PDB file of N, CA and C in Angstrom:
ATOM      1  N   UNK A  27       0.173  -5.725 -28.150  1.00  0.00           N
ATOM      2  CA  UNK A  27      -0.356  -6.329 -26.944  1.00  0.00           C
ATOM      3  C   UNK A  27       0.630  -6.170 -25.775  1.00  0.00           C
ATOM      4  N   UNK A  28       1.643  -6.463 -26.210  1.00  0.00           N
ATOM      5  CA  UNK A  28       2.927  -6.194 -24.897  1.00  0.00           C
ATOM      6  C   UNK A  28       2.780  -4.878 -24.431  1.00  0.00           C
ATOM      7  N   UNK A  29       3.051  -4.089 -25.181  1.00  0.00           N
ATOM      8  CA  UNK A  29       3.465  -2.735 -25.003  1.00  0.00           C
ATOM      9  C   UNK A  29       1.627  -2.269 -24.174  1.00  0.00           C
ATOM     10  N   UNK A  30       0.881  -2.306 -24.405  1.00  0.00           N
ATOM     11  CA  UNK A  30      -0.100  -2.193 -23.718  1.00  0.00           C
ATOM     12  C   UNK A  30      -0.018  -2.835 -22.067  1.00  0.00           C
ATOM     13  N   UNK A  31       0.103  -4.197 -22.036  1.00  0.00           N
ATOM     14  CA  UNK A  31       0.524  -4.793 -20.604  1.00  0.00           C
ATOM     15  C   UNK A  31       1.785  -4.199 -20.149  1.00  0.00           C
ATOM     16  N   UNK A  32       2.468  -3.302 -20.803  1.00  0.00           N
ATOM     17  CA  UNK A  32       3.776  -2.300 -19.969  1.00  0.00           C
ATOM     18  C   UNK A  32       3.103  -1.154 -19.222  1.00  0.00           C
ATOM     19  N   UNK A  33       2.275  -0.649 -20.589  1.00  0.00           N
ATOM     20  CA  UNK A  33       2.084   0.522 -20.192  1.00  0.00           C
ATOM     21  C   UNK A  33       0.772   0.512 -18.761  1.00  0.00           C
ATOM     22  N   UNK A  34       0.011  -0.790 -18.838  1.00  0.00           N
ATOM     23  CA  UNK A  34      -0.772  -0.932 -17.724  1.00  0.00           C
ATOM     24  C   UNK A  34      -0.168  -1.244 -16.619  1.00  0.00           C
ATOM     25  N   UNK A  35       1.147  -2.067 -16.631  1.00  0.00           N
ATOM     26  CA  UNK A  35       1.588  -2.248 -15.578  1.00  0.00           C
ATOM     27  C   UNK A  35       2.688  -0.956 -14.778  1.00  0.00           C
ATOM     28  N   UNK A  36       3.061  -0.400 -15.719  1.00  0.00           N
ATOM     29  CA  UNK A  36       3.269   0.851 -15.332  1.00  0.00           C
ATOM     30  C   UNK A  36       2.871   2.505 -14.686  1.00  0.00           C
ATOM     31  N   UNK A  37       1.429   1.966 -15.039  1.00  0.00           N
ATOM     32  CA  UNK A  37       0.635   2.953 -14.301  1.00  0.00           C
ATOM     33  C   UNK A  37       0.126   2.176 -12.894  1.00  0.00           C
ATOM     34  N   UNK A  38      -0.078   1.054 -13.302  1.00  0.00           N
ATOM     35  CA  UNK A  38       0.000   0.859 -11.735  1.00  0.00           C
ATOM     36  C   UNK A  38       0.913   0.960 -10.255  1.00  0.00           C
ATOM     37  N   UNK A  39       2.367   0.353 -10.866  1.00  0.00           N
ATOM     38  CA  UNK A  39       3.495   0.594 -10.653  1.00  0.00           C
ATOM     39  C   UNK A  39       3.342   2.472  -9.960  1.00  0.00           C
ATOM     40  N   UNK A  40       3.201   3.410 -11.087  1.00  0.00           N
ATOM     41  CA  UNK A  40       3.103   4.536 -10.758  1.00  0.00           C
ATOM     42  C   UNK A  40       2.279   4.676  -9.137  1.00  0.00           C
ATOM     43  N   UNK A  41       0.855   4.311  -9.660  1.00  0.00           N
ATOM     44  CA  UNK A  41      -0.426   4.651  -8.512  1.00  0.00           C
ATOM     45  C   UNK A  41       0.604   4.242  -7.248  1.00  0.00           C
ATOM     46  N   UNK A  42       1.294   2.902  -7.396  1.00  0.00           N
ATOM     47  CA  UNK A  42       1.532   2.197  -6.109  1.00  0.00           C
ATOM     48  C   UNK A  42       2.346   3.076  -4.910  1.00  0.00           C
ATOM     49  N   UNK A  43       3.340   3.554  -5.994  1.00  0.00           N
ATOM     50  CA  UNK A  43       4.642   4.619  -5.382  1.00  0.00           C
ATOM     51  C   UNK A  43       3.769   6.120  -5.412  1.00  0.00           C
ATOM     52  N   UNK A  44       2.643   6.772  -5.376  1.00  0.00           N
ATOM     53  CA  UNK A  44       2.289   7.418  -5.101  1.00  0.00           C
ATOM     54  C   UNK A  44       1.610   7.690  -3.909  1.00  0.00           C
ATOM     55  N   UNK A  45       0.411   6.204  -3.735  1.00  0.00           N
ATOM     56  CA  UNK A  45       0.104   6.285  -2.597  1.00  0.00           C
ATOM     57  C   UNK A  45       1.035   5.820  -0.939  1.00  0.00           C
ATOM     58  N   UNK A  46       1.829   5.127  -1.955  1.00  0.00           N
ATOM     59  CA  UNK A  46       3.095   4.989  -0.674  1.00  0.00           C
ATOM     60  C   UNK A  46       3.446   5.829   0.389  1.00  0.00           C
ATOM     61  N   UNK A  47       3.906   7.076  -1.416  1.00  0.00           N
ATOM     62  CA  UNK A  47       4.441   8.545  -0.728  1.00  0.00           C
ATOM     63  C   UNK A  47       3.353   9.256   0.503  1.00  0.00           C
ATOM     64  N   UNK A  48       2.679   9.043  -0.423  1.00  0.00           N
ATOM     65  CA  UNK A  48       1.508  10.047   0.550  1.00  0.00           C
ATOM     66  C   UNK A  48       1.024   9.494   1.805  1.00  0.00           C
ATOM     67  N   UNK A  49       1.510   8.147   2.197  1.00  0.00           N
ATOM     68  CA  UNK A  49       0.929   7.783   3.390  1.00  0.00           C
ATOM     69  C   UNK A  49       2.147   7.443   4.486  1.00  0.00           C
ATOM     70  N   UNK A  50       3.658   7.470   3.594  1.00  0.00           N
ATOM     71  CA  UNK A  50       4.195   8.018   4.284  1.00  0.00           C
ATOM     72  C   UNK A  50       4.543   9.423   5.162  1.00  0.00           C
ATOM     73  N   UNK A  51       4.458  10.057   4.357  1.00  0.00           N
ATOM     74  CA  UNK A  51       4.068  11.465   4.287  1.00  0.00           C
ATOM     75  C   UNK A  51       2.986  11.841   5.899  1.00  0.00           C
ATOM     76  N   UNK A  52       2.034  11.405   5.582  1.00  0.00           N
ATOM     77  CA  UNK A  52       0.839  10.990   6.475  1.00  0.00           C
ATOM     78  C   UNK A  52       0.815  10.573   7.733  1.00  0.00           C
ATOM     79  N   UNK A  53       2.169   9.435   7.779  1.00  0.00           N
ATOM     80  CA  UNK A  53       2.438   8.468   8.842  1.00  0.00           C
ATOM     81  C   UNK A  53       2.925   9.357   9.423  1.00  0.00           C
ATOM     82  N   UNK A  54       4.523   9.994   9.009  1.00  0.00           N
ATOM     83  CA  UNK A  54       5.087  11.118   9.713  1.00  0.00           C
ATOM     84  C   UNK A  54       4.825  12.068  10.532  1.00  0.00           C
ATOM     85  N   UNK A  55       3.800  12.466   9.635  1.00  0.00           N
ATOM     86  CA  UNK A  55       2.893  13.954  10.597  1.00  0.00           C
ATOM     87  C   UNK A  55       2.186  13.836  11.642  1.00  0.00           C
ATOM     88  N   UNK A  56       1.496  12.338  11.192  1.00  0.00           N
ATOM     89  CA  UNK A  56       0.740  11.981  12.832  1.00  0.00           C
ATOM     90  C   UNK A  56       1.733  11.530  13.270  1.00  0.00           C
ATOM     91  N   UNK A  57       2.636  11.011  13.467  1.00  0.00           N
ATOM     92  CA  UNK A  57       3.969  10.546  14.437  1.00  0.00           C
ATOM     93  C   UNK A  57       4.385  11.946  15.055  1.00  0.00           C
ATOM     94  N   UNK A  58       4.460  12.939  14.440  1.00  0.00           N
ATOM     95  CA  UNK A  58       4.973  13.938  14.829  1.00  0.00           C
ATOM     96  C   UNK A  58       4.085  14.426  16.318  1.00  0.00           C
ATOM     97  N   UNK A  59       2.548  14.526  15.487  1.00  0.00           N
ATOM     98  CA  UNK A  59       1.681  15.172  16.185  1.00  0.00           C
ATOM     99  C   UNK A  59       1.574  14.061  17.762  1.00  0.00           C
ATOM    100  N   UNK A  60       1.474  13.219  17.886  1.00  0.00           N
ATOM    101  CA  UNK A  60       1.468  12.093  18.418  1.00  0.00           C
ATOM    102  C   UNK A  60       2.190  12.282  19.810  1.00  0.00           C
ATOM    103  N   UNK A  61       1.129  12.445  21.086  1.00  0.00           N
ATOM    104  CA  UNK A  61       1.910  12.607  22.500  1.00  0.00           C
ATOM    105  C   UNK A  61       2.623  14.270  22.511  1.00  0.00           C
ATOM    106  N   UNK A  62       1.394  15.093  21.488  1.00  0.00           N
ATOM    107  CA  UNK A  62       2.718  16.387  21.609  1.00  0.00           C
ATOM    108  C   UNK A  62       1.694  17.264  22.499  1.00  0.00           C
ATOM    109  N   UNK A  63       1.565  18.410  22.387  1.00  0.00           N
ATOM    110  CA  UNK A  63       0.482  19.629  22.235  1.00  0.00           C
ATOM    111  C   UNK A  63       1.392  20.567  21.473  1.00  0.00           C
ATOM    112  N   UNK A  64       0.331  20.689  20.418  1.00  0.00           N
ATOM    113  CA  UNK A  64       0.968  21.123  19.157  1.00  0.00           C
ATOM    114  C   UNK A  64      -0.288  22.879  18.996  1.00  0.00           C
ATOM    115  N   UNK A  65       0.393  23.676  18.360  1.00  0.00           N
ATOM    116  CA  UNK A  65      -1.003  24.374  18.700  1.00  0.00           C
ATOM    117  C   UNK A  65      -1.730  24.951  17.278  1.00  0.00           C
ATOM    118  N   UNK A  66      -2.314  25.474  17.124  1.00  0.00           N
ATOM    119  CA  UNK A  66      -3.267  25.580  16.371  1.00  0.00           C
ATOM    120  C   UNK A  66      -2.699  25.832  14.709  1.00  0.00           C
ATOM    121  N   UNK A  67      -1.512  26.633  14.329  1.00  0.00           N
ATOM    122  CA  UNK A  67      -0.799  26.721  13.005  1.00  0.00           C
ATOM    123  C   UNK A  67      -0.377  25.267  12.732  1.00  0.00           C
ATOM    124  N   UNK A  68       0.598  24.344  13.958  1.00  0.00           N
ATOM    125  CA  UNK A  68       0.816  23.245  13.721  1.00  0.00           C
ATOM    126  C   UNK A  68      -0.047  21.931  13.740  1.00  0.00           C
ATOM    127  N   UNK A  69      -1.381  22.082  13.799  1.00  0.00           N
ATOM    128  CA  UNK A  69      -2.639  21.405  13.893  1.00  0.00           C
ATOM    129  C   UNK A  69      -2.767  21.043  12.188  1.00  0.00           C
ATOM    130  N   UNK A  70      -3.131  22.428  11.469  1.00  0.00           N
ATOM    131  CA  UNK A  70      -3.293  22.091  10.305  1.00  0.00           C
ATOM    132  C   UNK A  70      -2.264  21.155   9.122  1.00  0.00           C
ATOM    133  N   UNK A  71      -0.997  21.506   9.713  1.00  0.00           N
ATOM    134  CA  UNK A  71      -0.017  20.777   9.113  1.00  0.00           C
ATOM    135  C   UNK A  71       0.216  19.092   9.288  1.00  0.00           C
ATOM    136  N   UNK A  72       0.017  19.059  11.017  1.00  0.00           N
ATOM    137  CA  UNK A  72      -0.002  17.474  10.946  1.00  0.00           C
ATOM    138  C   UNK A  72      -0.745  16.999  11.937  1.00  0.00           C
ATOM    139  N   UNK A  73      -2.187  17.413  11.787  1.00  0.00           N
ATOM    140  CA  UNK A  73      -3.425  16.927  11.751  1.00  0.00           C
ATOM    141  C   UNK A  73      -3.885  17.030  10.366  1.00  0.00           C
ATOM    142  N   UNK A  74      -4.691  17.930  10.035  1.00  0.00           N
ATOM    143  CA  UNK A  74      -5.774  17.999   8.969  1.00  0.00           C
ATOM    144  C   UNK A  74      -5.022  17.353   7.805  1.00  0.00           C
ATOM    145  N   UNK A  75      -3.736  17.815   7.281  1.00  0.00           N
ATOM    146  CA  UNK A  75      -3.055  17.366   5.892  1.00  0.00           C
ATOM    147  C   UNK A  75      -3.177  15.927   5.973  1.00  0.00           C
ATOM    148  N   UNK A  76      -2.707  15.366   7.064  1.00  0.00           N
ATOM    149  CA  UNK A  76      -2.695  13.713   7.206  1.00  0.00           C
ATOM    150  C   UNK A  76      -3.452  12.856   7.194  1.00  0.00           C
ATOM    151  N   UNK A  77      -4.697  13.493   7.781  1.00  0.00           N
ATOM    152  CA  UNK A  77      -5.795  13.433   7.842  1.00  0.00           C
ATOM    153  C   UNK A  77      -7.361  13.309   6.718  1.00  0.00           C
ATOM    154  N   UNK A  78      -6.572  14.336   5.715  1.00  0.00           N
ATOM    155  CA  UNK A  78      -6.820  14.241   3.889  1.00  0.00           C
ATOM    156  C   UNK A  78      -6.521  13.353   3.375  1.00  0.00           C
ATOM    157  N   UNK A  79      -5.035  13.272   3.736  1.00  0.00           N
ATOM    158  CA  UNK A  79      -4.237  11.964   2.714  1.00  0.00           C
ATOM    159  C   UNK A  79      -4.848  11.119   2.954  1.00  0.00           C
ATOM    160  N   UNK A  80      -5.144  10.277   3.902  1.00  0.00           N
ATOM    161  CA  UNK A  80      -6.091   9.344   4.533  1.00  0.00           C
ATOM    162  C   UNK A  80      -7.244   8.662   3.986  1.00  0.00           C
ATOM    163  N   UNK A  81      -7.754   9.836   3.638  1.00  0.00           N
ATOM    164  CA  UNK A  81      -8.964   9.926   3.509  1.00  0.00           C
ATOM    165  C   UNK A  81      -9.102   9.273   1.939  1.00  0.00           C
ATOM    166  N   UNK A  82      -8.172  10.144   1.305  1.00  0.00           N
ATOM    167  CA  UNK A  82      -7.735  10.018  -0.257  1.00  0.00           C
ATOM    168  C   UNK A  82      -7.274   8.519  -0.706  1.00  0.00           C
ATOM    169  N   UNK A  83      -6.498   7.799   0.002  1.00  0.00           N
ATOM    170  CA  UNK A  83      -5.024   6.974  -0.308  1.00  0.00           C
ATOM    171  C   UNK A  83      -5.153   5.993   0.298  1.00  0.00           C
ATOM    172  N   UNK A  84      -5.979   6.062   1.899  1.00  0.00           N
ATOM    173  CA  UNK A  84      -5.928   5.060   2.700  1.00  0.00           C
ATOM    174  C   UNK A  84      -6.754   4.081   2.803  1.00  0.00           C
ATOM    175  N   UNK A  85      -6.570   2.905   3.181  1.00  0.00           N
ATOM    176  CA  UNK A  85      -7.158   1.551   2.911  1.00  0.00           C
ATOM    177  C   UNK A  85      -9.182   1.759   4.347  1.00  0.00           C
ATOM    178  N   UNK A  86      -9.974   1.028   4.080  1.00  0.00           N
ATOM    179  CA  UNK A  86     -11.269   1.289   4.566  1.00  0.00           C
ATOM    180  C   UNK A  86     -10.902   1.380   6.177  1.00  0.00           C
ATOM    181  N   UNK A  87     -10.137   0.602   6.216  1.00  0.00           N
ATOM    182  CA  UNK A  87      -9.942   0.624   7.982  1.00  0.00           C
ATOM    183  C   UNK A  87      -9.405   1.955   8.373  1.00  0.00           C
ATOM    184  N   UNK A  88      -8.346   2.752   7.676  1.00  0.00           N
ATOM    185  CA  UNK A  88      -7.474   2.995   7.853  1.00  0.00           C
ATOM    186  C   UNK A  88      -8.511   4.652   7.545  1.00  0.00           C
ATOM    187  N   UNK A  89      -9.240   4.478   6.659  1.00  0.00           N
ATOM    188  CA  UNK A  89     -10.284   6.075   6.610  1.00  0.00           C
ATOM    189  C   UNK A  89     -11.328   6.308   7.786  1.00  0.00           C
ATOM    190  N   UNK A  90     -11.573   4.912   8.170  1.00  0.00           N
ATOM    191  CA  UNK A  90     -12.299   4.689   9.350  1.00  0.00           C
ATOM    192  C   UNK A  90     -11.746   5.368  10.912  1.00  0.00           C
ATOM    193  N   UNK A  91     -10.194   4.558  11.032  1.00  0.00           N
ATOM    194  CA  UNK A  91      -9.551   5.261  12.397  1.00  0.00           C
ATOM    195  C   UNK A  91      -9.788   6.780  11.466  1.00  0.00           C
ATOM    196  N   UNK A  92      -9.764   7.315  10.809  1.00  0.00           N
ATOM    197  CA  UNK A  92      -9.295   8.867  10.450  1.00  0.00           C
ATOM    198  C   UNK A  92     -10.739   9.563  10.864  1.00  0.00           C
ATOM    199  N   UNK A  93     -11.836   9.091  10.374  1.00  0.00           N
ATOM    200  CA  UNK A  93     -13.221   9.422  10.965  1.00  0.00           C
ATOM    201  C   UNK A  93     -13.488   9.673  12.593  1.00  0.00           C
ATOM    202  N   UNK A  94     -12.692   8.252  13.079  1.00  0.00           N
ATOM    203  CA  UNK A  94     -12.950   8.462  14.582  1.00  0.00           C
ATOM    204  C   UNK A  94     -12.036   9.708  15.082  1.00  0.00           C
ATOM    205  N   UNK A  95     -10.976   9.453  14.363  1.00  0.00           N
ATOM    206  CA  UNK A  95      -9.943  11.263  15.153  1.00  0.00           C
ATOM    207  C   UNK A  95     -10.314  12.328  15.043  1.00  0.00           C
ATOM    208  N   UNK A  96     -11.060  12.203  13.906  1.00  0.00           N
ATOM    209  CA  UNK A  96     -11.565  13.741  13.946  1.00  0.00           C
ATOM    210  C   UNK A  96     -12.777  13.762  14.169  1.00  0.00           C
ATOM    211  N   UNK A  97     -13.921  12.752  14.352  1.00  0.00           N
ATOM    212  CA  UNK A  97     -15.339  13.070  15.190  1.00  0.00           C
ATOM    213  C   UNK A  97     -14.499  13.478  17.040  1.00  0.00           C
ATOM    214  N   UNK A  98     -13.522  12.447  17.348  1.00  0.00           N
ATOM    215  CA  UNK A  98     -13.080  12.438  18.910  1.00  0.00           C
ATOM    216  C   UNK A  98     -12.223  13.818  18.946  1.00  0.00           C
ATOM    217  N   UNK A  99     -11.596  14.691  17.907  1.00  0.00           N
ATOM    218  CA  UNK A  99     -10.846  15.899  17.978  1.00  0.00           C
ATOM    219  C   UNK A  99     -12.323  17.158  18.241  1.00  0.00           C
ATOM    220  N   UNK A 100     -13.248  16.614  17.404  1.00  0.00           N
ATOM    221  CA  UNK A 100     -14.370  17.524  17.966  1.00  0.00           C
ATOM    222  C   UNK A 100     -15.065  17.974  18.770  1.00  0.00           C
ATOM    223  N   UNK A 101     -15.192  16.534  19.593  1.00  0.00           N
ATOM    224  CA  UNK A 101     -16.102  16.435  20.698  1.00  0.00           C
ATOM    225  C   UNK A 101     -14.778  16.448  22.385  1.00  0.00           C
ATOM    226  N   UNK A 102     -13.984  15.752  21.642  1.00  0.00           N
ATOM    227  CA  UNK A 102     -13.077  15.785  23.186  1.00  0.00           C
ATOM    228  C   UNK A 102     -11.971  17.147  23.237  1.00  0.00           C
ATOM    229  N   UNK A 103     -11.663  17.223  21.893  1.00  0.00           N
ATOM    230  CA  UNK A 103     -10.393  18.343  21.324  1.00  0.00           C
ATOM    231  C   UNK A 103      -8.993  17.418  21.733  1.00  0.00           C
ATOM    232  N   UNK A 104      -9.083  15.958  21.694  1.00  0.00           N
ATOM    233  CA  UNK A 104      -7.849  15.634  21.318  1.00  0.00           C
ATOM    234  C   UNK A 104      -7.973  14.026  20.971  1.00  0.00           C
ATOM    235  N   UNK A 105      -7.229  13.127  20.328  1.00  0.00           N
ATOM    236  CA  UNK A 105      -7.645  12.006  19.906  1.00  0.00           C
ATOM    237  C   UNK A 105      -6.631  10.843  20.514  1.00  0.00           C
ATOM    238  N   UNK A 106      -6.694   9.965  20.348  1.00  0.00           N
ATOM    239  CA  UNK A 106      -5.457   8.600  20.469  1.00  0.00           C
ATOM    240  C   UNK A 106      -4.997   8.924  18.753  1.00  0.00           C
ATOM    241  N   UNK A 107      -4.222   8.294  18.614  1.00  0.00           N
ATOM    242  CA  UNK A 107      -3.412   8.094  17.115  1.00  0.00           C
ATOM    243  C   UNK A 107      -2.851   6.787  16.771  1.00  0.00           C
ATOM    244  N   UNK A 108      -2.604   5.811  17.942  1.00  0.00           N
ATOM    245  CA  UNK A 108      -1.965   5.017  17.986  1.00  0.00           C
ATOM    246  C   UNK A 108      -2.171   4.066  17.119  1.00  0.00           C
ATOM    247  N   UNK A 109      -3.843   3.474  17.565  1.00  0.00           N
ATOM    248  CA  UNK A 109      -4.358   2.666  15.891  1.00  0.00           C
ATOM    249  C   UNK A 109      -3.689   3.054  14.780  1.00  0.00           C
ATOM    250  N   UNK A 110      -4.437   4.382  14.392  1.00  0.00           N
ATOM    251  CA  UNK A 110      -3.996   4.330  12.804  1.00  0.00           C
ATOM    252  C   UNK A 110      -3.053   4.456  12.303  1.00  0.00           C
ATOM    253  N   UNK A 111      -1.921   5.036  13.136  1.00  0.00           N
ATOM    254  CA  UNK A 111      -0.164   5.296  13.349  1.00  0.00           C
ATOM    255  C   UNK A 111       0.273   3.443  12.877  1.00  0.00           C
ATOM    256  N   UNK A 112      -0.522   2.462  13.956  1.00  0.00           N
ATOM    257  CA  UNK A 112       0.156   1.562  13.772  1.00  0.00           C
ATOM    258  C   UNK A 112      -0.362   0.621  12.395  1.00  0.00           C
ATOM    259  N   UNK A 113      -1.826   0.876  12.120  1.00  0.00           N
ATOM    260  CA  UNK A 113      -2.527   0.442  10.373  1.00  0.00           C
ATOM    261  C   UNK A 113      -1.585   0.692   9.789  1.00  0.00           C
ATOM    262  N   UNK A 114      -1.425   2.128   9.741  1.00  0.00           N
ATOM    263  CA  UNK A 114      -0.410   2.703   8.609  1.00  0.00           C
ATOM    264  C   UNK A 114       1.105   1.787   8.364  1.00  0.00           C
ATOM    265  N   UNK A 115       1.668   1.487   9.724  1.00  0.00           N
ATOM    266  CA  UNK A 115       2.784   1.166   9.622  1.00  0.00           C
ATOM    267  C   UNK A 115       3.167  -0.626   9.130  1.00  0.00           C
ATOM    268  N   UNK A 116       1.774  -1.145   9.516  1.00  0.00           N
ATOM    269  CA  UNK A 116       1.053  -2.656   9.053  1.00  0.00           C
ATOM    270  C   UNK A 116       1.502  -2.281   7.537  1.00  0.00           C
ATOM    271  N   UNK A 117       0.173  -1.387   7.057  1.00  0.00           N
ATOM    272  CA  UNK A 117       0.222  -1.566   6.051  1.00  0.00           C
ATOM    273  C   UNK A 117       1.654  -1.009   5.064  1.00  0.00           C
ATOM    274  N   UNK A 118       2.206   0.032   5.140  1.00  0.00           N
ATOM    275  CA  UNK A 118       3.390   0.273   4.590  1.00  0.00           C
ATOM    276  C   UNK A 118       4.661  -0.331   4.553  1.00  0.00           C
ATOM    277  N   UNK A 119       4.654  -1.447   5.339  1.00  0.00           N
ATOM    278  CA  UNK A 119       5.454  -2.190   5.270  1.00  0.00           C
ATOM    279  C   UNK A 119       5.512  -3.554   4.694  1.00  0.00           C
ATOM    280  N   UNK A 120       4.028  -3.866   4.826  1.00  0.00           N
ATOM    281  CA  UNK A 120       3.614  -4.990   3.749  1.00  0.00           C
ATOM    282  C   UNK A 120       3.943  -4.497   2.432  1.00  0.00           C
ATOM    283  N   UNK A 121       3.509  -2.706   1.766  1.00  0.00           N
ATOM    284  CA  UNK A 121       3.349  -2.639   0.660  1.00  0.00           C
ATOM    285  C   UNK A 121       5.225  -2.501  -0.023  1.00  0.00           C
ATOM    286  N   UNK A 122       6.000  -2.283   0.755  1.00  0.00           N
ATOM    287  CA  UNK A 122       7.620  -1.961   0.988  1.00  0.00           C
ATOM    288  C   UNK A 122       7.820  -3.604   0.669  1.00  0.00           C
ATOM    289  N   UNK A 123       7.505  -4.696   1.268  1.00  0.00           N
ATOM    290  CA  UNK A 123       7.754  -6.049   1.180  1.00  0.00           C
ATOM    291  C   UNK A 123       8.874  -5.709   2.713  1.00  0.00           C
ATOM    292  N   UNK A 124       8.557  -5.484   3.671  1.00  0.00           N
ATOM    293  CA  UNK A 124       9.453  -4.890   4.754  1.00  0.00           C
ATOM    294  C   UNK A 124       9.272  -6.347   5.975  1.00  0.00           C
ATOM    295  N   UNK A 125       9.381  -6.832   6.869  1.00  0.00           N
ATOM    296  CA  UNK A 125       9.519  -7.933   7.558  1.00  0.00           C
ATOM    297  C   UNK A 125       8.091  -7.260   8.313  1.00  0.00           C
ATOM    298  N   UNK A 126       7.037  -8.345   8.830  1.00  0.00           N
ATOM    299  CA  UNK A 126       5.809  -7.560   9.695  1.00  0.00           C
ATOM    300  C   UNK A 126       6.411  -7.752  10.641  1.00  0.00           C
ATOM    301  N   UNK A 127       6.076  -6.283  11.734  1.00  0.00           N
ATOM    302  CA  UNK A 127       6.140  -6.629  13.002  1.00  0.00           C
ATOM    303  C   UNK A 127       4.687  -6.128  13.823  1.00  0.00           C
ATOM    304  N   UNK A 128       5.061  -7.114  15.271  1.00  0.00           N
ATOM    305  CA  UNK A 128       3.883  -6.547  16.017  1.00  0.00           C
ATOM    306  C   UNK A 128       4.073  -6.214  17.355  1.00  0.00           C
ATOM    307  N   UNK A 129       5.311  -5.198  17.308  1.00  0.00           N
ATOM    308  CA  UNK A 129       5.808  -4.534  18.328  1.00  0.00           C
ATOM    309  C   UNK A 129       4.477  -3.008  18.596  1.00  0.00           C
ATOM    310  N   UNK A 130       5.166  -2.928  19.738  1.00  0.00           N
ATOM    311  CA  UNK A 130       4.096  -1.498  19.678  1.00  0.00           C
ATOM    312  C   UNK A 130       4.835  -0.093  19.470  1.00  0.00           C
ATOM    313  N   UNK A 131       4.010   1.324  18.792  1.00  0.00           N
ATOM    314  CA  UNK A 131       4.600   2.030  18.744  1.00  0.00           C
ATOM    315  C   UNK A 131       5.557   2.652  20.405  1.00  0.00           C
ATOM    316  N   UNK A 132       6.298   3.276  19.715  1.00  0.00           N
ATOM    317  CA  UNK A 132       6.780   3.670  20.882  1.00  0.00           C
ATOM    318  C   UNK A 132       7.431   5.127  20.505  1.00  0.00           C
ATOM    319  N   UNK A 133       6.970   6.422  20.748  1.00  0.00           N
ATOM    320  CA  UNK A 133       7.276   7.487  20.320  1.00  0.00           C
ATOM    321  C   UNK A 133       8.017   8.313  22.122  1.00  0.00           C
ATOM    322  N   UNK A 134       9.251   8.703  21.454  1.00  0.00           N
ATOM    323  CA  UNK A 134      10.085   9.235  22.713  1.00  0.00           C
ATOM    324  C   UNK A 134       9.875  11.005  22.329  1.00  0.00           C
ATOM    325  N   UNK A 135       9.655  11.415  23.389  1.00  0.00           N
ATOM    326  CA  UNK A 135       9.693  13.135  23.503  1.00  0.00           C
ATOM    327  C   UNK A 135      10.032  13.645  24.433  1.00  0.00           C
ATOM    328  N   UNK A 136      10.731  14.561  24.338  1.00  0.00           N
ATOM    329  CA  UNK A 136      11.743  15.190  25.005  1.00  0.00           C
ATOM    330  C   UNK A 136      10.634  16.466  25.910  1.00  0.00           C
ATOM    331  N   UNK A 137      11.196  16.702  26.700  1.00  0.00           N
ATOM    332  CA  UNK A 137      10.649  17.549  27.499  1.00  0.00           C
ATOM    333  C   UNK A 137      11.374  18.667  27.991  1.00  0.00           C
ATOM    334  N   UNK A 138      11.263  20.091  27.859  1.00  0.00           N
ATOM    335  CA  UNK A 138      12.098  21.067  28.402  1.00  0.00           C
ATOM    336  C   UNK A 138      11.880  21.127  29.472  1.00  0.00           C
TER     337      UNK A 138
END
């Protein structure tokens, strides 16, 4: 009986640190993409990939902002990010046990 409640709690354990990864992963790329013009090779990398993970990993709200970026990447050809940049960061930090905050993003870019 124990060894069963290990091994269940261990796969969960597993799932947990997987979807972590991947939505860190996720968070990054749209941070990256975020306030840039990025062009079409770097679209697929951190748009669409992040955009999967999302889809895969991410909580209902959080597949929802991903729906609106890419119906609004279709119709306008560019989106806000900021919502789901900041869901993501809600939620990954709750799942970290990390202090909440409710500062706003604030992404700095350099300009040549």
């Amino acid at each position: 009986m124990l060894h069963r409640f290990t091994q269940r709690r261990d796969l969960e354990n597993k799932k947990k640190d997987l979807r972590i990864n991947y939505l860190i992963e996720a968070w990054k790329k749209l941070e990256y993409a975020s306030n840039r013009n990025i062009n079409e090779e770097e679209f697929i990398e951190f748009m669409e990939k992040p955009i999967a993970l999302i889809q895969l990993f991410g909580t209902n709200t959080q597949i929802k902002y991903a729906e609106q970026i890419a119906n609004a990447i279709k119709v306008e050809g560019n989106a806000n990010l900021n919502k789901i940049l900041e869901d993501l960061r809600s939620d990954l930090r709750n799942e970290l046990n990390i202090e909440k905050t409710d500062t706003k993003l604030l992404m700095i870019r350099y300009k040549k």
